[in-house]
Short mmCIF file of C-alpha atoms in Angstrom, two decimals:
data_model
loop_
_atom_site.label_atom_id
_atom_site.label_comp_id
_atom_site.label_asym_id
_atom_site.label_seq_id
_atom_site.Cartn_x
_atom_site.Cartn_y
_atom_site.Cartn_z
CA MET A 21 -102.70 -45.83 19.09
CA THR A 22 -100.31 -43.51 20.93
CA THR A 23 -101.01 -43.62 24.66
CA ALA A 24 -101.11 -40.42 26.65
CA ASN A 25 -99.31 -41.93 29.63
CA PRO A 26 -97.36 -45.05 30.64
CA TRP A 27 -99.82 -46.33 33.23
CA ASN A 28 -101.83 -49.53 33.25
CA LEU A 29 -105.46 -49.56 34.36
CA GLY A 30 -106.28 -52.17 37.01
CA GLN A 31 -109.48 -54.18 36.72
CA LEU A 32 -110.71 -52.88 40.08
CA VAL A 33 -110.99 -49.36 38.68
CA ALA A 34 -114.04 -50.65 36.81
CA LEU A 35 -114.76 -54.18 37.98
CA PRO A 36 -118.18 -54.37 36.27
CA TYR A 37 -116.48 -53.84 32.90
CA ALA A 38 -115.93 -57.09 30.99
CA PRO A 39 -112.56 -57.43 29.22
CA PRO A 40 -113.61 -55.90 25.87
CA GLN A 41 -115.13 -52.94 27.74
CA ILE A 42 -112.19 -52.30 30.02
CA VAL A 43 -109.80 -52.45 27.08
CA GLY A 44 -111.88 -49.70 25.48
CA LEU A 45 -111.90 -47.78 28.76
CA ALA A 46 -108.11 -47.95 29.00
CA ALA A 47 -107.85 -46.63 25.45
CA ALA A 48 -110.30 -43.82 26.19
CA VAL A 49 -108.26 -42.58 29.17
CA GLY A 50 -104.92 -43.02 27.42
CA CYS A 51 -103.49 -45.98 29.31
CA ALA A 52 -100.93 -48.29 27.75
CA GLY A 53 -102.28 -51.51 29.28
CA VAL A 54 -105.03 -53.00 31.35
CA GLY A 55 -105.56 -55.76 33.90
CA ILE A 56 -108.39 -58.27 33.60
CA ARG A 57 -109.92 -60.57 36.17
CA LEU A 58 -110.05 -64.10 34.78
CA LEU A 59 -110.44 -65.87 38.15
CA PRO A 60 -112.58 -64.93 41.16
CA THR A 61 -111.03 -63.43 44.27
CA THR A 62 -113.58 -65.23 46.46
CA ALA A 63 -116.26 -67.85 45.90
CA GLY A 64 -119.05 -66.18 43.97
CA GLY A 65 -116.93 -63.12 43.19
CA LEU A 66 -117.22 -61.35 39.86
CA TYR A 67 -114.80 -62.48 37.16
CA TYR A 68 -114.70 -62.97 33.40
CA PRO A 69 -114.18 -66.60 32.30
CA LEU A 70 -112.41 -66.08 28.99
CA VAL A 71 -111.04 -69.59 29.32
CA GLU A 72 -114.55 -70.95 28.71
CA ASP A 73 -116.16 -68.02 26.87
CA ALA A 74 -114.79 -68.18 23.33
CA ALA A 75 -117.02 -65.36 22.10
CA MET A 76 -115.82 -62.94 24.76
CA LEU A 77 -112.24 -63.96 24.09
CA ARG A 78 -112.69 -63.09 20.41
CA GLU A 79 -114.24 -59.74 21.36
CA THR A 80 -111.34 -59.01 23.68
CA LEU A 81 -108.73 -59.85 21.05
CA ALA A 82 -110.57 -57.63 18.58
CA ALA A 83 -110.63 -54.76 21.09
CA LEU A 84 -106.89 -55.14 21.68
CA ALA A 85 -106.23 -55.04 17.94
CA ASP A 86 -108.50 -52.02 17.45
CA THR A 87 -107.09 -49.94 20.30
CA GLY A 88 -103.43 -50.92 20.61
CA VAL A 89 -103.91 -51.36 24.37
CA GLY A 90 -102.10 -54.38 25.83
CA ILE A 91 -103.18 -56.85 28.47
CA PHE A 92 -100.88 -56.08 31.38
CA ASP A 93 -101.80 -58.51 34.15
CA LEU A 94 -104.21 -61.36 34.86
CA GLU A 95 -106.06 -61.66 38.18
CA VAL A 96 -106.23 -63.52 40.57
CA LEU A 97 -104.50 -66.87 40.87
CA ARG A 98 -104.68 -68.06 44.48
CA ILE A 99 -102.28 -70.72 45.73
CA ASN A 100 -103.86 -72.73 48.54
CA GLU A 101 -103.21 -76.14 50.06
CA HIS A 102 -105.06 -77.85 47.18
CA PHE A 103 -103.20 -76.06 44.39
CA ASP A 104 -102.61 -78.12 41.23
CA VAL A 105 -100.85 -76.29 38.43
CA ALA A 106 -102.42 -78.58 35.83
CA ALA A 107 -105.81 -77.03 36.62
CA TYR A 108 -104.58 -73.71 35.21
CA ALA A 109 -103.41 -74.89 31.80
CA GLY A 110 -106.29 -73.16 30.03
CA PHE A 111 -105.74 -69.96 32.01
CA LEU A 112 -102.09 -69.86 30.96
CA GLU A 113 -102.91 -70.59 27.32
CA VAL A 114 -105.47 -67.77 27.20
CA GLY A 115 -102.97 -65.46 28.88
CA GLU A 116 -100.50 -66.11 26.09
CA GLN A 117 -103.20 -65.61 23.45
CA LEU A 118 -103.96 -62.23 24.97
CA GLY A 119 -100.29 -61.27 25.05
CA ALA A 120 -100.47 -60.73 28.81
CA LYS A 121 -97.30 -60.02 30.76
CA HIS A 122 -97.94 -60.85 34.41
CA ILE A 123 -100.06 -63.01 36.72
CA LEU A 124 -101.14 -61.62 40.08
CA VAL A 125 -100.63 -64.41 42.63
CA ALA A 126 -102.14 -64.53 46.13
CA GLY A 127 -100.87 -66.91 48.81
CA ASP A 128 -103.44 -68.82 50.87
CA ASP A 129 -101.45 -71.86 52.00
CA PRO A 130 -100.34 -71.85 55.66
CA ASN A 131 -97.60 -74.36 54.82
CA ALA A 132 -94.83 -72.07 53.54
CA SER A 133 -92.67 -74.80 52.03
CA ARG A 134 -95.61 -76.30 50.13
CA MET A 135 -96.66 -72.85 48.91
CA THR A 136 -93.14 -72.17 47.70
CA ALA A 137 -93.09 -75.46 45.79
CA SER A 138 -96.48 -74.66 44.26
CA PHE A 139 -95.28 -71.21 43.26
CA ALA A 140 -92.18 -72.71 41.62
CA ALA A 141 -94.36 -75.12 39.64
CA LEU A 142 -96.61 -72.25 38.55
CA CYS A 143 -93.63 -70.18 37.45
CA GLU A 144 -92.25 -73.06 35.40
CA ALA A 145 -95.60 -73.53 33.64
CA ALA A 146 -96.14 -69.79 33.14
CA ALA A 147 -92.69 -69.29 31.65
CA ARG A 148 -93.71 -71.48 28.73
CA HIS A 149 -96.43 -68.91 28.02
CA LYS A 150 -94.18 -65.84 28.45
CA LEU A 151 -95.80 -64.80 31.74
CA THR A 152 -94.30 -63.71 35.04
CA CYS A 153 -95.82 -64.75 38.37
CA ASP A 154 -95.95 -61.99 40.96
CA VAL A 155 -96.74 -62.66 44.61
CA GLU A 156 -98.81 -59.89 46.12
CA PHE A 157 -98.28 -59.60 49.87
CA MET A 158 -101.51 -58.76 51.73
CA PRO A 159 -101.80 -58.51 55.53
CA TRP A 160 -104.71 -60.98 55.85
CA THR A 161 -103.18 -63.73 53.70
CA ASP A 162 -100.46 -66.30 54.27
CA VAL A 163 -98.09 -63.87 52.53
CA PRO A 164 -98.67 -60.94 54.89
CA ASP A 165 -95.64 -58.76 54.22
CA VAL A 166 -92.59 -58.09 52.08
CA ALA A 167 -90.38 -60.56 53.94
CA ALA A 168 -92.84 -63.42 53.41
CA ALA A 169 -93.08 -62.67 49.68
CA VAL A 170 -89.29 -62.54 49.40
CA ARG A 171 -88.94 -65.94 51.08
CA ILE A 172 -91.31 -67.51 48.55
CA VAL A 173 -89.74 -65.93 45.49
CA ARG A 174 -86.20 -66.64 46.67
CA GLY A 175 -87.10 -70.20 47.64
CA ALA A 176 -88.80 -70.90 44.31
CA ALA A 177 -85.74 -69.57 42.47
CA GLN A 178 -87.51 -69.05 39.15
CA PRO A 179 -86.44 -66.32 36.71
CA ASN A 180 -90.03 -65.20 36.11
CA GLY A 181 -91.00 -65.06 39.80
CA GLY A 182 -91.59 -61.68 41.36
CA VAL A 183 -92.90 -59.62 44.26
CA LEU A 184 -95.85 -57.33 43.55
CA VAL A 185 -95.83 -54.14 45.63
CA ASP A 186 -99.28 -52.65 46.25
CA ALA A 187 -99.12 -49.24 47.94
CA LEU A 188 -102.08 -49.91 50.24
CA HIS A 189 -100.85 -53.31 51.41
CA PHE A 190 -97.37 -51.92 51.95
CA ALA A 191 -98.75 -49.23 54.25
CA ARG A 192 -100.80 -51.78 56.21
CA CYS A 193 -98.34 -54.67 56.58
CA GLY A 194 -95.60 -53.21 58.76
CA SER A 195 -92.81 -53.62 56.23
CA SER A 196 -90.25 -50.86 55.68
CA LEU A 197 -88.97 -48.80 52.79
CA GLU A 198 -85.58 -50.40 53.42
CA GLU A 199 -87.12 -53.78 52.56
CA ILE A 200 -88.49 -52.32 49.34
CA ARG A 201 -85.10 -50.85 48.41
CA ALA A 202 -83.49 -54.23 49.11
CA LEU A 203 -85.70 -56.11 46.64
CA ASP A 204 -83.82 -57.71 43.79
CA PRO A 205 -84.73 -55.50 40.79
CA ARG A 206 -85.26 -58.67 38.74
CA TRP A 207 -88.19 -59.52 41.00
CA VAL A 208 -90.06 -56.22 40.66
CA HIS A 209 -92.10 -56.51 37.47
CA TYR A 210 -94.69 -53.90 38.46
CA ALA A 211 -96.33 -52.04 41.33
CA GLN A 212 -99.86 -50.83 42.10
CA ILE A 213 -100.78 -47.30 43.13
CA CYS A 214 -103.73 -45.95 45.14
CA ASP A 215 -104.12 -44.04 48.39
CA GLY A 216 -105.77 -44.43 51.78
CA PRO A 217 -105.86 -43.17 55.35
CA VAL A 218 -103.14 -43.80 57.93
CA PRO A 219 -103.79 -45.50 60.25
CA GLY A 220 -106.03 -47.86 58.34
CA PRO A 221 -108.79 -50.22 59.50
CA ASP A 222 -108.05 -52.23 62.65
CA THR A 223 -109.91 -55.41 61.69
CA THR A 224 -109.32 -57.99 58.97
CA GLU A 225 -112.79 -57.34 57.61
CA GLY A 226 -112.05 -53.63 57.43
CA LEU A 227 -108.74 -54.17 55.68
CA ILE A 228 -110.33 -56.42 53.07
CA HIS A 229 -113.24 -54.05 52.45
CA ALA A 230 -110.95 -51.06 52.03
CA ALA A 231 -108.64 -52.94 49.66
CA ARG A 232 -111.33 -54.42 47.45
CA CYS A 233 -114.08 -51.84 47.61
CA GLU A 234 -113.05 -48.35 48.75
CA ARG A 235 -109.60 -46.99 48.03
CA MET A 236 -108.68 -43.34 47.64
CA LEU A 237 -107.22 -41.63 44.61
CA PRO A 238 -103.46 -41.04 44.65
CA GLY A 239 -102.76 -37.89 46.62
CA GLU A 240 -106.04 -37.94 48.58
CA GLY A 241 -104.81 -39.96 51.53
CA ASP A 242 -101.79 -40.43 53.75
CA LEU A 243 -99.81 -43.21 52.10
CA PRO A 244 -96.10 -42.43 51.51
CA LEU A 245 -96.52 -42.75 47.76
CA ARG A 246 -93.61 -40.70 46.51
CA ALA A 247 -91.22 -42.30 48.98
CA LEU A 248 -92.47 -45.79 48.11
CA PHE A 249 -92.23 -45.38 44.37
CA ASP A 250 -88.83 -43.72 44.67
CA ALA A 251 -87.69 -46.83 46.60
CA LEU A 252 -88.66 -49.13 43.72
CA PRO A 253 -86.26 -49.93 40.89
CA ARG A 254 -86.11 -47.18 38.31
CA GLY A 255 -88.64 -47.64 35.52
CA THR A 256 -90.96 -50.01 37.42
CA PRO A 257 -94.25 -50.28 35.49
CA VAL A 258 -97.25 -48.96 37.41
CA SER A 259 -100.83 -50.22 37.55
CA ILE A 260 -103.56 -47.91 38.85
CA GLU A 261 -105.78 -49.86 41.26
CA VAL A 262 -108.40 -47.57 42.79
CA PRO A 263 -111.73 -49.32 43.39
CA SER A 264 -114.62 -47.31 44.81
CA GLU A 265 -118.05 -48.85 45.01
CA SER A 266 -119.47 -45.52 46.17
CA ARG A 267 -117.77 -42.91 44.00
CA ALA A 268 -117.02 -44.68 40.69
CA PRO A 269 -120.61 -45.66 39.81
CA ALA A 270 -121.89 -42.25 40.93
CA MET A 271 -119.61 -40.27 38.63
CA GLY A 272 -119.37 -42.91 35.90
CA TYR A 273 -116.48 -45.32 35.44
CA GLU A 274 -114.88 -43.39 32.58
CA ASN A 275 -114.85 -40.19 34.61
CA TRP A 276 -113.48 -42.09 37.59
CA ALA A 277 -110.73 -43.66 35.49
CA ARG A 278 -109.80 -40.29 33.98
CA LEU A 279 -109.56 -38.80 37.46
CA ALA A 280 -107.43 -41.71 38.68
CA VAL A 281 -105.03 -41.21 35.77
CA ALA A 282 -104.87 -37.46 36.34
CA GLU A 283 -104.12 -37.87 40.05
CA THR A 284 -101.47 -40.51 39.34
CA ASN A 285 -99.81 -38.07 36.94
CA LYS A 286 -99.75 -35.46 39.71
CA VAL A 287 -98.18 -37.80 42.26
CA LEU A 288 -95.68 -39.63 40.09
CA GLY A 289 -95.33 -37.49 37.01
CA ALA A 290 -95.51 -38.91 33.50
CA PRO A 291 -93.28 -40.53 32.49
CA PHE A 292 -92.20 -42.01 35.81
CA PRO A 293 -89.72 -41.59 37.35
#
């Protein structure tokens, strides 16, 4: 398959789509790769347990072979105070089977030195499966901004460790474009695009709801998208992450994904930069 654009489709564009379905969706809208959610964001949250579901894993591998779409990133591995890298052996093995490139990592441990050590251990294990580990800074977590993510990645000192830049979180966390420009290019494996209002919600609950449930299409809001993506290393891969629990089901997930791709093309151009 020849893709129509270089973008990757994030799982949140169509969260109800199981991995075989979202691979097909990515192919239908011309995306090169797709993210899949193998672990829940919160207790009881929707995810797709390919580690335990051998039948769905086979279906997903067949869809990848049929479409030529690649698995881009795996969501969401949360590092908390109880983190034990051995518990994720199956996750890492399945990631390698799928040919995935990156793991989205969230930081939920208030002890920064312990979290850094946990992240280093994860990176070491993931490297054996050809995966990078990318810390996503989010204002309500224990990695709230760019500086905190940099401290973890620098402290872990692993060649496959990285900082994941999400446009919405960047606009909400108080970090600067200068901090983005200063990132070691070796740490920037990909970035996520969406849009939203400025200023954003003024409560933690509001920030979480907006991030997980109701983002805007690129170009619809007030985020400094062009400036942000120009500040990233040249050629940074881009994942489209635009969840909308109100608009996507109403218009249909394929139509929503097509619109998200079209608006990303308008903002960034294809190919980017």
